[in-house]
Amino acid sequence: MATCMSFRLLLASSVLAVASAQCLPGNETCLPSWNATWDMYRSTVLYTCNNSGMHDVAHAIKFGVVVYDWSNAKAIWANMHPMDSEALITKQAEAVLAAEPGLPGGPPRVWAYRNTIKALNWYSSVREKLDDPKYASWFIRFKDYSGPGSNNSYHVPACDWAPPNPKCSGFYHDQEQTPEHPGGGAAYPVDGECVEQCDCGEANPCGEYIFDHRGGVVEGRTFRDWFIHEYMVTQETILHRNKQTGAPQPIGLGWLDDSMTLSGPTEEDTHYIADTGATPEEMAAQVEAYQESMQELIKAVIPQGGFWWQLMDGGGMKGLASMNQSACEFTLRQLCVPTPQTWTKMQMYNIPNGGTNVTAEEFTDYTAEFLLTRGPYAMLGYSWCGCTNGDQARPRAAEWDQDFGEPSTSTGSCSEISGGVFTREWTKATVKWDCAAGHGSILPK
């Protein structure tokens, strides 16, 4: 028994070691640790947000996986006192899980947005640390900030405009994508309207603050410890449990947005370096610390059954129907081999333009391309294409509700059966692409 148990422990530790090495620099393989699925419905995905309120659960469960952006239900949480986008994402996820929980061992049914460099203080977990002075080293500061008198010293305001006593902060922040009460002028663009003055807590104005991944030790933990184990991997994400049964019911990490570069954070005001006074050496240190955090996050998340959008290969859909015959043939001859290199990563096959004006024939082509070339880990559907206001449901192909079984050939990949004609046998369908005709077909068996 001891020998058997030791072997099991060794095997388990080996599996975890392999999983934690996935997706790291120098490793070409980047796959989740959950069970692969060939099921058509379970392989569909929707990344979405409804600005005007909660997303319609009936629409959400038409997709195998649904991913929620921070802007979801913005009209609701932007008017909370204080704001809490984080809590409403969890509430939305739980509503979807209650209607359709997904399959045990498969990918998380719902994924949730987190930002990796912007400290958005409409997330309560971020606000708690930002507002507590002892965590000051975890956030980037304005250069030479000296109080409200510094408000006009930078390219972005240090204070909000709420009369009669605006809130100000010495922590660097911009208002590029920030909820605002209308009326503040060009310096305060409205990205989510607060009917009253916006409320992100008592200490700091609403804004896009910046994490400092070099952050020091506070009460025995570093910024990185908190970032990984209390902001990313939490009871509201991978460690989430069903409230009724107490059983594990993970909410995946979804769109892990933005990054730190040598020129500053992505999607932030372009004068970040000037406004913070960062030297080239300091910027290099910020980038290095950020990259180290993300590598440690990979090691923590993948063995626990997590993944996130930016780890996928977003170029799964090649657009065969838009290619001429020679380009189509060249592309498929690269993909229709016994072990395609593309299968070493989880692939995202994106329907362009949010599905706007996509015809039934085009949906068949997109689905046929997916079935012809996909690997064990792949999803078909919608990447980021903007929020809706509750009146725009992303369209679905009729084929997405059909059962095609799984690949039935010895290798499972596609093959060229004649000049420019490629097929892949599934247990319940034959998938074909004719490069001369410029279209694919799915013939049920």
CSV table of C-alpha atoms in Angstrom, one decimal:
chain,number,residue,atom,x,y,z
A,1,MET,CA,0.0,0.0,0.0
A,2,ALA,CA,2.8,2.4,0.9
A,3,THR,CA,4.5,1.7,-2.4
A,4,CYS,CA,1.3,2.2,-4.3
A,5,MET,CA,0.5,5.4,-2.4
A,6,SER,CA,4.1,6.7,-3.1
A,7,PHE,CA,3.7,6.0,-6.8
A,8,ARG,CA,0.3,7.9,-6.8
A,9,LEU,CA,1.9,10.9,-5.1
A,10,LEU,CA,4.8,10.8,-7.5
A,11,LEU,CA,2.5,10.6,-10.4
A,12,ALA,CA,0.3,13.4,-9.1
A,13,SER,CA,3.4,15.7,-8.5
A,14,SER,CA,4.6,14.9,-12.0
A,15,VAL,CA,1.3,15.8,-13.6
A,16,LEU,CA,1.3,19.1,-11.6
A,17,ALA,CA,4.8,19.8,-12.7
A,18,VAL,CA,4.0,19.3,-16.3
A,19,ALA,CA,0.8,21.4,-16.0
A,20,SER,CA,2.6,24.3,-14.3
A,21,ALA,CA,5.3,24.4,-17.0
A,22,GLN,CA,2.7,24.9,-19.7
A,23,CYS,CA,2.6,28.3,-21.4
A,24,LEU,CA,5.8,29.5,-19.9
A,25,PRO,CA,8.5,31.2,-22.0
A,26,GLY,CA,10.4,28.5,-24.0
A,27,ASN,CA,7.6,26.0,-23.9
A,28,GLU,CA,5.7,25.8,-27.1
A,29,THR,CA,2.9,23.8,-25.5
A,30,CYS,CA,0.1,25.8,-23.9
A,31,LEU,CA,-3.0,23.7,-23.1
A,32,PRO,CA,-5.5,23.7,-20.2
A,33,SER,CA,-5.5,20.8,-17.7
A,34,TRP,CA,-9.3,20.2,-18.0
A,35,ASN,CA,-10.7,17.4,-20.2
A,36,ALA,CA,-10.7,18.0,-23.9
A,37,THR,CA,-14.1,17.9,-25.6
A,38,TRP,CA,-15.2,17.4,-29.3
A,39,ASP,CA,-18.8,18.3,-28.5
A,40,MET,CA,-20.0,21.0,-30.8
A,41,TYR,CA,-22.1,22.9,-28.3
A,42,ARG,CA,-19.5,22.7,-25.5
A,43,SER,CA,-16.9,24.0,-28.0
A,44,THR,CA,-18.8,27.3,-28.6
A,45,VAL,CA,-17.8,30.5,-26.7
A,46,LEU,CA,-19.2,34.0,-26.2
A,47,TYR,CA,-17.2,36.9,-24.8
A,48,THR,CA,-19.7,39.6,-24.0
A,49,CYS,CA,-21.1,42.4,-21.8
A,50,ASN,CA,-24.4,44.1,-21.5
A,51,ASN,CA,-23.9,47.8,-20.6
A,52,SER,CA,-27.5,48.4,-19.7
A,53,GLY,CA,-28.0,45.6,-17.1
A,54,MET,CA,-27.4,41.9,-16.5
A,55,HIS,CA,-26.9,39.7,-19.5
A,56,ASP,CA,-29.8,37.5,-20.5
A,57,VAL,CA,-29.1,34.0,-19.1
A,58,ALA,CA,-31.3,32.4,-21.8
A,59,HIS,CA,-28.8,33.8,-24.4
A,60,ALA,CA,-25.7,33.0,-22.3
A,61,ILE,CA,-26.6,29.3,-22.1
A,62,LYS,CA,-26.8,29.0,-25.9
A,63,PHE,CA,-23.0,28.9,-25.8
A,64,GLY,CA,-20.9,26.3,-24.1
A,65,VAL,CA,-18.7,28.9,-22.5
A,66,VAL,CA,-19.5,32.5,-21.7
A,67,VAL,CA,-16.9,35.1,-20.7
A,68,TYR,CA,-17.9,38.4,-19.0
A,69,ASP,CA,-16.2,41.7,-19.4
A,70,TRP,CA,-15.8,44.2,-16.5
A,71,SER,CA,-18.4,46.5,-18.3
A,72,ASN,CA,-21.2,44.0,-17.9
A,73,ALA,CA,-24.1,45.5,-16.0
A,74,LYS,CA,-22.3,48.9,-15.9
A,75,ALA,CA,-25.5,50.9,-15.7
A,76,ILE,CA,-26.2,49.1,-12.4
A,77,TRP,CA,-22.8,48.9,-10.7
A,78,ALA,CA,-21.7,52.4,-11.8
A,79,ASN,CA,-24.5,53.7,-9.6
A,80,MET,CA,-23.8,51.6,-6.6
A,81,HIS,CA,-22.5,53.2,-3.4
A,82,PRO,CA,-19.7,52.3,-3.6
A,83,MET,CA,-19.3,50.6,-7.0
A,84,ASP,CA,-18.7,46.9,-7.2
A,85,SER,CA,-18.3,45.5,-10.7
A,86,GLU,CA,-16.5,42.5,-9.2
A,87,ALA,CA,-19.6,41.4,-7.2
A,88,LEU,CA,-21.9,41.7,-10.2
A,89,ILE,CA,-19.7,39.6,-12.4
A,90,THR,CA,-19.9,36.9,-9.8
A,91,LYS,CA,-23.7,37.3,-9.5
A,92,GLN,CA,-24.0,37.1,-13.3
A,93,ALA,CA,-21.8,34.0,-13.4
A,94,GLU,CA,-23.8,32.3,-10.6
A,95,ALA,CA,-27.0,33.0,-12.5
A,96,VAL,CA,-25.6,31.2,-15.6
A,97,LEU,CA,-24.3,28.3,-13.6
A,98,ALA,CA,-27.7,27.8,-11.9
A,99,ALA,CA,-29.3,27.5,-15.3
A,100,GLU,CA,-26.6,25.3,-17.0
A,101,PRO,CA,-23.7,24.3,-14.8
A,102,GLY,CA,-21.5,22.7,-17.5
A,103,LEU,CA,-19.8,19.3,-17.3
A,104,PRO,CA,-17.6,18.0,-14.5
A,105,GLY,CA,-14.0,17.9,-15.6
A,106,GLY,CA,-14.6,20.3,-18.5
A,107,PRO,CA,-13.7,23.9,-18.8
A,108,PRO,CA,-15.3,26.4,-16.4
A,109,ARG,CA,-18.8,27.2,-17.7
A,110,VAL,CA,-18.3,30.9,-17.0
A,111,TRP,CA,-15.1,33.0,-17.1
A,112,ALA,CA,-14.6,36.4,-15.4
A,113,TYR,CA,-12.6,39.5,-16.4
A,114,ARG,CA,-9.6,40.7,-14.4
A,115,ASN,CA,-7.0,43.3,-15.3
A,116,THR,CA,-3.4,42.5,-14.8
A,117,ILE,CA,-1.9,46.0,-14.6
A,118,LYS,CA,-4.8,48.5,-14.2
A,119,ALA,CA,-6.0,48.7,-10.6
A,120,LEU,CA,-9.7,49.4,-11.2
A,121,ASN,CA,-11.1,50.6,-8.0
A,122,TRP,CA,-14.7,49.7,-8.9
A,123,TYR,CA,-13.5,46.2,-8.0
A,124,SER,CA,-13.9,46.0,-4.2
A,125,SER,CA,-10.8,43.7,-3.8
A,126,VAL,CA,-8.7,46.4,-5.4
A,127,ARG,CA,-10.3,49.3,-3.6
A,128,GLU,CA,-9.7,47.7,-0.2
A,129,LYS,CA,-6.0,47.8,-0.8
A,130,LEU,CA,-5.8,51.1,-2.7
A,131,ASP,CA,-7.6,52.9,0.1
A,132,ASP,CA,-5.4,51.4,2.9
A,133,PRO,CA,-2.2,53.4,3.3
A,134,LYS,CA,-0.2,50.4,4.4
A,135,TYR,CA,-0.4,49.0,0.9
A,136,ALA,CA,0.9,52.2,-0.8
A,137,SER,CA,3.9,50.4,-2.3
A,138,TRP,CA,1.6,48.2,-4.4
A,139,PHE,CA,0.5,51.1,-6.6
A,140,ILE,CA,2.3,53.6,-8.8
A,141,ARG,CA,2.3,57.3,-7.7
A,142,PHE,CA,2.3,60.6,-9.5
A,143,LYS,CA,5.6,62.4,-9.6
A,144,ASP,CA,5.9,65.0,-6.9
A,145,TYR,CA,2.3,64.9,-5.9
A,146,SER,CA,1.6,67.5,-3.1
A,147,GLY,CA,-2.2,67.4,-2.7
A,148,PRO,CA,-5.1,69.1,-4.5
A,149,GLY,CA,-2.8,71.8,-5.7
A,150,SER,CA,-1.2,69.2,-8.0
A,151,ASN,CA,-4.4,68.6,-9.9
A,152,ASN,CA,-3.3,70.4,-13.0
A,153,SER,CA,0.3,69.4,-12.9
A,154,TYR,CA,-0.1,66.3,-15.1
A,155,HIS,CA,-1.6,65.3,-18.4
A,156,VAL,CA,-4.4,63.7,-16.5
A,157,PRO,CA,-6.3,65.1,-13.5
A,158,ALA,CA,-5.3,63.9,-10.0
A,159,CYS,CA,-8.8,64.9,-8.7
A,160,ASP,CA,-12.3,64.2,-9.7
A,161,TRP,CA,-14.6,67.2,-10.3
A,162,ALA,CA,-17.3,66.4,-7.7
A,163,PRO,CA,-18.4,69.6,-6.0
A,164,PRO,CA,-17.9,71.1,-3.4
A,165,ASN,CA,-14.9,69.0,-2.3
A,166,PRO,CA,-13.4,66.9,-5.1
A,167,LYS,CA,-11.5,63.8,-4.2
A,168,CYS,CA,-7.8,63.7,-5.1
A,169,SER,CA,-5.2,61.0,-5.1
A,170,GLY,CA,-1.4,60.8,-5.2
A,171,PHE,CA,-1.7,57.4,-6.9
A,172,TYR,CA,-1.3,57.7,-10.6
A,173,HIS,CA,-4.6,57.2,-12.5
A,174,ASP,CA,-6.3,58.3,-15.7
A,175,GLN,CA,-10.0,58.4,-16.8
A,176,GLU,CA,-9.6,56.7,-20.2
A,177,GLN,CA,-12.3,54.1,-19.5
A,178,THR,CA,-13.8,55.3,-16.3
A,179,PRO,CA,-17.5,55.8,-15.2
A,180,GLU,CA,-18.2,59.5,-14.7
A,181,HIS,CA,-21.0,61.8,-13.8
A,182,PRO,CA,-21.6,63.9,-17.0
A,183,GLY,CA,-20.5,67.5,-16.9
A,184,GLY,CA,-16.8,67.4,-16.0
A,185,GLY,CA,-15.7,68.3,-19.5
A,186,ALA,CA,-13.1,66.8,-21.8
A,187,ALA,CA,-10.8,65.7,-18.9
A,188,TYR,CA,-13.5,63.4,-17.6
A,189,PRO,CA,-14.9,61.4,-20.6
A,190,VAL,CA,-18.0,59.3,-19.6
A,191,ASP,CA,-17.6,55.6,-20.0
A,192,GLY,CA,-20.6,54.5,-17.9
A,193,GLU,CA,-22.8,57.2,-16.5
A,194,CYS,CA,-23.2,57.8,-12.8
A,195,VAL,CA,-26.6,59.5,-12.2
A,196,GLU,CA,-25.1,61.1,-9.1
A,197,GLN,CA,-21.4,61.7,-8.5
A,198,CYS,CA,-19.5,58.5,-8.9
A,199,ASP,CA,-18.6,56.6,-5.8
A,200,CYS,CA,-15.5,54.4,-5.7
A,201,GLY,CA,-15.0,54.7,-1.9
A,202,GLU,CA,-14.2,57.4,0.5
A,203,ALA,CA,-10.4,57.7,-0.1
A,204,ASN,CA,-9.8,57.9,-3.8
A,205,PRO,CA,-11.6,59.1,-7.0
A,206,CYS,CA,-12.7,56.6,-9.6
A,207,GLY,CA,-9.9,55.9,-12.0
A,208,GLU,CA,-7.6,53.5,-13.7
A,209,TYR,CA,-4.8,53.2,-11.2
A,210,ILE,CA,-1.7,51.1,-11.9
A,211,PHE,CA,-0.4,48.0,-9.9
A,212,ASP,CA,3.2,48.1,-9.0
A,213,HIS,CA,4.3,44.4,-9.3
A,214,ARG,CA,7.4,45.2,-7.4
A,215,GLY,CA,5.3,46.0,-4.4
A,216,GLY,CA,6.8,45.2,-1.0
A,217,VAL,CA,5.9,43.0,1.9
A,218,VAL,CA,2.9,44.0,4.0
A,219,GLU,CA,2.0,41.8,7.0
A,220,GLY,CA,4.0,38.9,5.6
A,221,ARG,CA,2.9,38.9,2.0
A,222,THR,CA,4.1,40.6,-1.1
A,223,PHE,CA,2.0,42.3,-3.8
A,224,ARG,CA,2.5,39.2,-6.0
A,225,ASP,CA,1.2,36.9,-3.3
A,226,TRP,CA,-2.0,39.0,-3.1
A,227,PHE,CA,-2.3,39.4,-6.8
A,228,ILE,CA,-2.2,35.7,-7.4
A,229,HIS,CA,-3.9,34.2,-4.4
A,230,GLU,CA,-6.4,36.9,-3.4
A,231,TYR,CA,-7.2,38.8,-6.6
A,232,MET,CA,-6.9,36.2,-9.3
A,233,VAL,CA,-7.4,32.8,-7.6
A,234,THR,CA,-10.2,33.4,-5.2
A,235,GLN,CA,-13.6,32.2,-4.0
A,236,GLU,CA,-15.1,34.3,-6.8
A,237,THR,CA,-13.1,32.6,-9.5
A,238,ILE,CA,-11.3,29.2,-9.6
A,239,LEU,CA,-12.1,28.4,-5.9
A,240,HIS,CA,-15.8,29.3,-6.2
A,241,ARG,CA,-18.3,26.9,-4.7
A,242,ASN,CA,-22.0,26.2,-5.3
A,243,LYS,CA,-23.8,28.2,-2.7
A,244,GLN,CA,-26.5,25.5,-2.2
A,245,THR,CA,-24.4,22.4,-2.1
A,246,GLY,CA,-20.9,23.7,-1.2
A,247,ALA,CA,-19.5,21.6,-4.0
A,248,PRO,CA,-16.6,23.1,-6.1
A,249,GLN,CA,-18.1,25.1,-9.0
A,250,PRO,CA,-15.2,27.1,-10.5
A,251,ILE,CA,-15.6,30.4,-12.3
A,252,GLY,CA,-12.7,30.7,-14.8
A,253,LEU,CA,-10.4,33.6,-15.3
A,254,GLY,CA,-11.4,35.1,-18.6
A,255,TRP,CA,-10.0,38.1,-20.3
A,256,LEU,CA,-6.9,39.1,-18.4
A,257,ASP,CA,-6.5,42.5,-19.9
A,258,ASP,CA,-3.6,44.8,-20.5
A,259,SER,CA,0.1,44.6,-19.6
A,260,MET,CA,3.1,46.7,-18.7
A,261,THR,CA,5.4,47.7,-21.5
A,262,LEU,CA,8.6,49.8,-21.6
A,263,SER,CA,6.5,52.8,-22.8
A,264,GLY,CA,3.9,52.3,-20.0
A,265,PRO,CA,0.7,50.4,-19.4
A,266,THR,CA,-1.4,49.4,-22.4
A,267,GLU,CA,-4.7,51.3,-23.0
A,268,GLU,CA,-3.6,54.0,-20.5
A,269,ASP,CA,-2.9,57.7,-21.1
A,270,THR,CA,0.3,57.9,-23.2
A,271,HIS,CA,2.0,60.3,-20.8
A,272,TYR,CA,2.4,57.7,-18.1
A,273,ILE,CA,6.2,58.0,-17.9
A,274,ALA,CA,6.2,61.8,-17.8
A,275,ASP,CA,3.4,61.9,-15.1
A,276,THR,CA,5.1,59.3,-12.9
A,277,GLY,CA,8.7,60.4,-13.5
A,278,ALA,CA,9.8,56.8,-14.2
A,279,THR,CA,13.3,56.4,-15.5
A,280,PRO,CA,14.2,53.9,-18.2
A,281,GLU,CA,15.7,51.7,-15.5
A,282,GLU,CA,12.5,51.9,-13.4
A,283,MET,CA,10.4,51.1,-16.5
A,284,ALA,CA,12.5,48.0,-17.1
A,285,ALA,CA,12.1,47.0,-13.5
A,286,GLN,CA,8.3,47.5,-13.7
A,287,VAL,CA,8.1,45.3,-16.9
A,288,GLU,CA,10.3,42.6,-15.4
A,289,ALA,CA,8.3,42.4,-12.2
A,290,TYR,CA,5.0,42.3,-14.2
A,291,GLN,CA,6.3,39.5,-16.4
A,292,GLU,CA,7.5,37.5,-13.3
A,293,SER,CA,4.0,37.9,-11.8
A,294,MET,CA,2.3,36.6,-14.9
A,295,GLN,CA,4.6,33.6,-15.1
A,296,GLU,CA,3.9,32.7,-11.4
A,297,LEU,CA,0.2,33.1,-12.2
A,298,ILE,CA,0.5,30.6,-14.9
A,299,LYS,CA,2.1,28.1,-12.5
A,300,ALA,CA,-0.7,28.7,-10.0
A,301,VAL,CA,-3.7,28.7,-12.3
A,302,ILE,CA,-3.3,25.9,-14.9
A,303,PRO,CA,-2.8,23.0,-12.4
A,304,GLN,CA,-6.0,24.1,-10.7
A,305,GLY,CA,-8.0,23.8,-13.9
A,306,GLY,CA,-7.8,27.4,-14.9
A,307,PHE,CA,-6.8,29.2,-18.1
A,308,TRP,CA,-7.4,32.6,-19.6
A,309,TRP,CA,-8.2,34.1,-23.0
A,310,GLN,CA,-4.7,35.6,-23.7
A,311,LEU,CA,-3.1,32.1,-23.4
A,312,MET,CA,-5.1,30.9,-26.4
A,313,ASP,CA,-3.9,31.1,-30.0
A,314,GLY,CA,-6.5,33.6,-31.4
A,315,GLY,CA,-5.7,32.8,-35.0
A,316,GLY,CA,-7.5,29.5,-35.4
A,317,MET,CA,-9.8,30.8,-38.0
A,318,LYS,CA,-7.8,31.2,-41.2
A,319,GLY,CA,-10.8,32.4,-43.3
A,320,LEU,CA,-10.5,29.7,-46.0
A,321,ALA,CA,-13.6,31.0,-47.8
A,322,SER,CA,-11.9,34.3,-48.5
A,323,MET,CA,-8.8,32.8,-50.0
A,324,ASN,CA,-8.0,32.0,-53.6
A,325,GLN,CA,-7.5,28.4,-54.5
A,326,SER,CA,-3.7,28.3,-54.2
A,327,ALA,CA,-3.7,30.1,-50.8
A,328,CYS,CA,-6.4,27.7,-49.5
A,329,GLU,CA,-4.5,24.6,-50.7
A,330,PHE,CA,-1.2,25.9,-49.2
A,331,THR,CA,-2.9,26.6,-45.8
A,332,LEU,CA,-4.6,23.3,-45.5
A,333,ARG,CA,-1.5,21.3,-46.5
A,334,GLN,CA,0.2,22.9,-43.5
A,335,LEU,CA,-2.7,21.9,-41.2
A,336,CYS,CA,-3.7,18.5,-42.6
A,337,VAL,CA,-0.8,16.6,-41.2
A,338,PRO,CA,-0.8,13.8,-38.6
A,339,THR,CA,0.2,16.1,-35.7
A,340,PRO,CA,-0.5,19.8,-36.6
A,341,GLN,CA,1.8,22.2,-34.7
A,342,THR,CA,-1.3,24.4,-34.1
A,343,TRP,CA,-2.7,21.7,-31.7
A,344,THR,CA,0.0,22.5,-29.2
A,345,LYS,CA,-2.0,25.5,-28.1
A,346,MET,CA,-5.7,26.0,-27.3
A,347,GLN,CA,-7.2,27.6,-30.4
A,348,MET,CA,-9.8,30.3,-30.7
A,349,TYR,CA,-11.8,30.4,-34.0
A,350,ASN,CA,-13.4,33.8,-34.1
A,351,ILE,CA,-16.5,34.7,-36.1
A,352,PRO,CA,-15.6,38.2,-37.5
A,353,ASN,CA,-17.5,41.4,-36.7
A,354,GLY,CA,-19.6,39.9,-33.9
A,355,GLY,CA,-21.5,37.9,-36.5
A,356,THR,CA,-23.0,41.0,-38.0
A,357,ASN,CA,-24.5,40.2,-41.5
A,358,VAL,CA,-23.0,36.7,-41.5
A,359,THR,CA,-25.2,34.5,-43.8
A,360,ALA,CA,-26.2,30.9,-43.2
A,361,GLU,CA,-23.8,29.8,-45.9
A,362,GLU,CA,-20.9,31.7,-44.2
A,363,PHE,CA,-21.8,30.2,-40.8
A,364,THR,CA,-21.5,26.7,-42.5
A,365,ASP,CA,-18.1,27.6,-43.9
A,366,TYR,CA,-16.8,28.9,-40.5
A,367,THR,CA,-18.1,25.8,-38.8
A,368,ALA,CA,-16.7,23.4,-41.5
A,369,GLU,CA,-13.3,25.1,-41.2
A,370,PHE,CA,-13.5,24.6,-37.4
A,371,LEU,CA,-14.4,21.0,-37.6
A,372,LEU,CA,-11.8,20.3,-40.4
A,373,THR,CA,-8.8,21.8,-38.6
A,374,ARG,CA,-9.5,22.0,-34.9
A,375,GLY,CA,-7.5,20.1,-32.3
A,376,PRO,CA,-8.6,18.6,-29.0
A,377,TYR,CA,-8.6,22.1,-27.3
A,378,ALA,CA,-10.4,24.6,-29.4
A,379,MET,CA,-13.4,27.0,-29.3
A,380,LEU,CA,-15.5,28.6,-31.9
A,381,GLY,CA,-17.5,31.8,-31.4
A,382,TYR,CA,-17.0,35.4,-30.4
A,383,SER,CA,-13.9,37.2,-29.1
A,384,TRP,CA,-14.2,40.8,-27.9
A,385,CYS,CA,-16.4,42.8,-30.3
A,386,GLY,CA,-17.9,45.4,-27.9
A,387,CYS,CA,-20.7,45.6,-25.4
A,388,THR,CA,-24.3,45.5,-26.2
A,389,ASN,CA,-27.2,47.3,-24.6
A,390,GLY,CA,-29.4,44.2,-24.1
A,391,ASP,CA,-30.9,44.3,-27.5
A,392,GLN,CA,-28.2,42.6,-29.6
A,393,ALA,CA,-27.7,38.9,-29.2
A,394,ARG,CA,-24.8,37.4,-31.1
A,395,PRO,CA,-26.1,35.1,-33.8
A,396,ARG,CA,-25.5,31.3,-33.8
A,397,ALA,CA,-25.1,28.8,-36.6
A,398,ALA,CA,-27.7,26.0,-36.8
A,399,GLU,CA,-24.8,23.6,-36.9
A,400,TRP,CA,-23.8,24.5,-33.4
A,401,ASP,CA,-26.7,22.5,-32.0
A,402,GLN,CA,-25.8,19.3,-33.9
A,403,ASP,CA,-23.9,16.3,-32.7
A,404,PHE,CA,-21.0,15.4,-35.0
A,405,GLY,CA,-19.4,13.0,-32.6
A,406,GLU,CA,-15.6,13.0,-32.7
A,407,PRO,CA,-12.8,12.5,-35.2
A,408,SER,CA,-12.8,8.9,-36.3
A,409,THR,CA,-9.5,8.5,-38.3
A,410,SER,CA,-6.4,7.0,-36.8
A,411,THR,CA,-4.7,10.4,-36.5
A,412,GLY,CA,-7.8,12.5,-36.1
A,413,SER,CA,-6.6,15.2,-38.5
A,414,CYS,CA,-7.8,16.2,-42.0
A,415,SER,CA,-6.3,14.9,-45.2
A,416,GLU,CA,-6.3,15.8,-48.9
A,417,ILE,CA,-8.3,13.2,-50.9
A,418,SER,CA,-7.8,14.8,-54.3
A,419,GLY,CA,-6.3,18.0,-55.7
A,420,GLY,CA,-7.5,20.8,-53.4
A,421,VAL,CA,-10.2,18.8,-51.7
A,422,PHE,CA,-9.7,18.1,-48.0
A,423,THR,CA,-11.8,15.9,-45.7
A,424,ARG,CA,-12.0,14.8,-42.1
A,425,GLU,CA,-14.1,11.9,-40.9
A,426,TRP,CA,-16.1,12.3,-37.7
A,427,THR,CA,-18.1,9.5,-36.2
A,428,LYS,CA,-21.3,11.2,-37.2
A,429,ALA,CA,-20.4,13.4,-40.1
A,430,THR,CA,-18.0,13.9,-43.0
A,431,VAL,CA,-16.4,17.4,-43.2
A,432,LYS,CA,-15.1,18.6,-46.5
A,433,TRP,CA,-13.5,21.7,-47.9
A,434,ASP,CA,-13.2,22.2,-51.7
A,435,CYS,CA,-10.6,25.0,-52.3
A,436,ALA,CA,-11.7,25.4,-55.9
A,437,ALA,CA,-15.3,26.0,-54.9
A,438,GLY,CA,-14.2,28.1,-51.9
A,439,HIS,CA,-16.7,26.5,-49.5
A,440,GLY,CA,-17.0,23.7,-46.9
A,441,SER,CA,-19.7,21.2,-46.2
A,442,ILE,CA,-20.8,19.0,-43.3
A,443,LEU,CA,-22.5,15.8,-44.3
A,444,PRO,CA,-24.2,13.9,-41.5
A,445,LYS,CA,-23.8,10.2,-41.5
